[in-house]
Amino acid sequence: MLDFRSGVILPPWFVVLARSCNASGARLVAAGLLFLGTLLLAATAARAQQPDTTLIRYSGQLTGQYTSGGVNRTLLATSHNVTLLRGLHFGAPLTGSFQFGRQDGRLREREWLLNATPYYWKGHFRFYGIGGYERSNLRGIDQRYQLGAGPGWAFYTDSLGREVALSNLLLREATYFRDGSERVVTRSSARLKVVYTRGVLSLNSTTFYQPNLRDFGDYRASELATLALRFTARFSLTSTYTFTYENRVLEGRPRANTNLTVGVAFSTK
């Protein structure tokens, strides 16, 4: 059973939801789908008072890296995002990414990540839900499931899409490692998002800090920054920097990983 004896004060709906789950990933996923479905149903009910408009936006990116000499390394990364915008206040992004890398002929990265993050916004206020799934050869993670919700605030936005926003979500997370061990923890997930555009150049940066609420020495941090040079209305040349750090990993696995890749992106925005 999930352990909520940490002294952390959780919202009643979150406690009821979490107690309905045990350590099995299947039940956690089912609870996550139920939670996300509830958010979307709430959005549907509220949409009756909003203009009947629906937008679907897609963006995709393919990047890579190749080095030779002292170390021969090949890395291929692709990410895709589909966002449904309904009415004036609701959005439902679905994001997926995959990385595959070899170093000196040996498999290094084979990373899968899938996130659904429905949200409500009004003015500067944001409220997010999240359901996530992850697999990582690099960190020895067979499966990881995340479920959570929390508020956010946009300190700056404009008509060009530029934004500075901060959010903090409460996450319940179950991780199943390849050595057969498992961990179920509650995390705080603080996110800083910065989007800046000037002419044909754009910068998109997302920073996460995610401590375990029962042990702040157990934390994760990550940074994803993409610099894009648009050369048509739909296509851009991109350079992407990624950094991930996880304080507690399996023995022999790296805590930190950094990649710098270049590629091309397509967007319907």
XYZ file of C-alpha atoms in Angstrom:
269
model
C 0.000 0.000 0.000
C 1.119 3.587 -0.506
C 2.576 5.215 2.582
C 1.242 8.648 3.505
C 2.735 8.781 7.015
C 5.297 11.378 6.004
C 3.545 14.283 7.651
C 2.807 15.840 4.249
C -0.664 17.370 4.080
C -2.333 16.181 0.888
C -5.636 17.337 -0.618
C -8.499 14.919 0.316
C -9.155 13.970 -3.327
C -5.468 13.075 -3.767
C -5.443 10.887 -0.628
C -8.550 8.982 -1.731
C -7.054 8.471 -5.181
C -3.644 7.372 -3.904
C -5.073 4.942 -1.308
C -6.948 3.208 -4.090
C -3.586 2.280 -5.636
C -1.057 -0.310 -4.480
C 2.494 -0.718 -5.686
C 1.435 -2.258 -8.974
C 2.027 0.004 -11.956
C -1.177 -1.149 -13.630
C -3.382 0.210 -10.850
C -1.431 3.456 -10.701
C -1.905 3.939 -14.433
C -5.627 3.183 -14.125
C -5.933 5.759 -11.346
C -4.026 8.242 -13.482
C -6.324 7.734 -16.438
C -9.344 8.146 -14.160
C -7.906 11.372 -12.757
C -7.080 12.797 -16.182
C -10.486 11.770 -17.464
C -12.113 13.631 -14.578
C -10.218 16.791 -15.518
C -11.275 16.505 -19.141
C -14.908 15.896 -18.183
C -14.807 18.983 -15.998
C -13.412 20.914 -18.925
C -16.230 19.633 -21.133
C -18.862 20.833 -18.689
C -17.335 24.300 -18.498
C -16.904 24.640 -22.258
C -20.645 25.203 -22.725
C -20.099 28.777 -21.600
C -17.109 29.332 -23.911
C -16.936 29.977 -27.656
C -17.198 26.732 -29.585
C -13.648 26.727 -30.920
C -11.145 23.889 -31.101
C -7.515 24.098 -32.191
C -5.100 21.203 -32.644
C -1.412 22.043 -32.802
C 1.452 19.711 -33.629
C 5.203 20.078 -33.336
C 7.926 17.519 -33.943
C 11.692 17.546 -33.677
C 14.444 15.220 -34.901
C 17.995 15.786 -33.637
C 21.239 13.862 -33.530
C 24.864 13.808 -32.504
C 27.906 11.976 -33.852
C 31.464 12.044 -32.512
C 34.528 9.987 -33.371
C 38.128 9.782 -32.258
C 38.847 8.966 -28.620
C 35.183 8.025 -28.115
C 32.832 6.980 -30.910
C 29.313 8.074 -30.047
C 26.026 8.220 -31.928
C 22.805 9.674 -30.520
C 19.400 10.058 -32.155
C 16.553 11.885 -30.408
C 13.005 12.678 -31.478
C 10.148 14.417 -29.662
C 6.544 15.096 -30.632
C 3.766 17.209 -29.142
C 0.057 17.329 -29.938
C -1.993 19.969 -28.094
C -5.779 20.237 -28.090
C -7.041 23.746 -27.219
C -10.755 24.016 -26.490
C -12.593 27.257 -25.817
C -10.810 30.056 -24.002
C -9.418 28.303 -20.942
C -8.601 24.625 -21.525
C -5.683 22.779 -23.098
C -4.585 19.135 -23.267
C -1.005 18.553 -24.475
C 0.278 15.038 -25.128
C 4.079 14.820 -25.407
C 6.282 11.861 -26.308
C 10.038 11.546 -26.760
C 12.568 8.819 -27.567
C 16.369 8.747 -27.414
C 18.665 6.051 -28.764
C 22.413 6.227 -28.330
C 25.521 4.055 -28.661
C 29.003 4.656 -27.312
C 31.931 2.646 -28.723
C 29.387 0.259 -30.246
C 27.584 -0.441 -26.953
C 23.989 0.546 -26.198
C 23.851 3.516 -23.843
C 20.578 5.453 -24.179
C 17.221 3.938 -24.961
C 14.895 6.382 -23.232
C 11.102 6.600 -23.544
C 8.977 9.369 -22.032
C 5.245 10.007 -22.402
C 3.335 12.792 -20.595
C -0.268 14.009 -20.667
C -0.714 17.418 -18.994
C -4.254 18.839 -19.235
C -4.516 22.352 -17.845
C -6.863 25.252 -17.126
C -5.793 28.878 -17.453
C -7.419 32.195 -16.741
C -5.379 35.375 -16.874
C -2.043 34.601 -15.213
C -3.347 31.621 -13.218
C -2.719 28.026 -14.299
C -3.817 24.668 -12.898
C -2.200 21.484 -14.232
C -2.801 17.761 -14.060
C -0.178 15.239 -15.131
C 0.051 11.561 -15.946
C 3.457 10.254 -17.009
C 5.228 7.069 -18.108
C 8.984 6.556 -18.494
C 11.534 3.852 -19.339
C 15.300 4.343 -19.182
C 18.122 1.991 -20.135
C 20.652 4.598 -18.980
C 19.321 4.637 -15.392
C 18.105 1.042 -15.282
C 14.420 1.989 -14.994
C 12.083 -0.692 -16.297
C 8.950 1.392 -15.697
C 8.096 4.640 -13.943
C 4.582 6.052 -13.455
C 3.657 9.544 -12.272
C 0.357 11.082 -11.262
C -0.168 14.576 -9.897
C -1.684 18.056 -9.989
C -0.909 21.576 -8.876
C -1.072 25.330 -9.557
C 1.063 27.649 -11.637
C 1.445 31.336 -12.375
C 2.560 33.115 -15.558
C 4.579 36.167 -14.538
C 4.803 37.401 -18.124
C 2.963 36.553 -21.355
C 2.405 38.397 -24.614
C 0.778 37.987 -28.027
C 4.042 36.666 -29.541
C 3.973 33.601 -27.292
C 6.764 34.810 -25.010
C 6.299 33.598 -21.461
C 7.876 33.289 -18.025
C 5.912 30.886 -15.810
C 6.430 28.981 -12.569
C 4.422 25.982 -11.347
C 4.578 23.479 -8.496
C 2.832 20.114 -8.700
C 2.401 17.380 -6.102
C 3.433 14.031 -7.645
C 2.904 10.440 -6.582
C 5.536 8.326 -8.298
C 6.161 4.580 -8.614
C 9.476 3.357 -10.084
C 10.332 -0.272 -10.940
C 14.033 -0.937 -11.541
C 15.635 -3.658 -13.625
C 17.202 -5.309 -10.589
C 13.697 -6.055 -9.262
C 13.600 -3.274 -6.659
C 10.869 -0.642 -6.555
C 10.214 2.735 -4.951
C 6.975 4.647 -4.334
C 7.446 8.268 -3.242
C 5.691 11.619 -3.092
C 7.546 14.479 -4.776
C 7.209 18.206 -5.194
C 7.741 19.166 -8.839
C 8.779 22.791 -9.339
C 8.992 23.941 -12.965
C 10.336 27.173 -14.473
C 9.372 27.733 -18.101
C 10.845 30.494 -20.271
C 9.835 31.117 -23.895
C 11.417 33.970 -25.850
C 11.201 34.921 -29.517
C 12.857 37.663 -31.523
C 12.444 37.690 -35.277
C 13.339 34.241 -36.659
C 15.081 33.161 -33.430
C 13.340 31.495 -30.500
C 14.444 30.027 -27.167
C 12.409 27.526 -25.157
C 13.745 26.501 -21.738
C 12.171 24.219 -19.105
C 13.817 23.552 -15.722
C 12.597 21.010 -13.142
C 13.514 20.429 -9.498
C 11.775 17.439 -7.891
C 12.651 16.540 -4.266
C 11.197 13.630 -2.329
C 8.994 15.203 0.341
C 10.098 12.633 2.947
C 13.806 13.011 2.196
C 15.042 16.181 0.499
C 18.398 14.490 -0.113
C 16.587 12.349 -2.675
C 15.902 14.654 -5.616
C 15.934 14.987 -9.390
C 16.812 18.006 -11.523
C 16.619 18.502 -15.266
C 17.006 21.170 -17.934
C 15.762 21.150 -21.521
C 16.654 24.163 -23.692
C 16.091 24.509 -27.438
C 17.372 27.342 -29.627
C 15.591 27.453 -33.002
C 16.273 29.376 -36.218
C 13.135 29.468 -38.379
C 13.803 29.344 -42.123
C 10.194 28.780 -43.296
C 6.798 29.219 -41.678
C 6.847 25.534 -40.637
C 10.485 24.427 -40.404
C 13.348 25.411 -38.131
C 16.949 24.441 -37.510
C 17.409 23.581 -33.839
C 20.091 23.050 -31.241
C 18.961 21.273 -28.072
C 20.691 20.988 -24.696
C 19.464 18.419 -22.173
C 20.709 17.757 -18.655
C 19.302 15.243 -16.175
C 20.417 14.433 -12.645
C 18.937 11.817 -10.340
C 20.391 11.568 -6.842
C 19.467 7.919 -6.235
C 20.115 5.395 -8.992
C 21.106 1.749 -9.254
C 24.720 0.892 -8.468
C 26.923 1.381 -11.511
C 24.463 3.712 -13.246
C 25.321 7.389 -13.915
C 23.561 10.024 -11.820
C 23.987 12.776 -14.433
C 23.694 12.863 -18.207
C 24.250 15.770 -20.627
C 23.543 15.910 -24.364
C 23.897 18.619 -27.000
C 22.238 17.818 -30.330
C 21.382 19.601 -33.588
C 18.509 18.895 -35.958
C 15.325 20.102 -37.593
C 11.853 20.843 -36.257
C 8.375 21.107 -37.801
C 5.411 22.938 -36.292
C 1.857 23.821 -37.324
C 1.801 26.880 -35.025
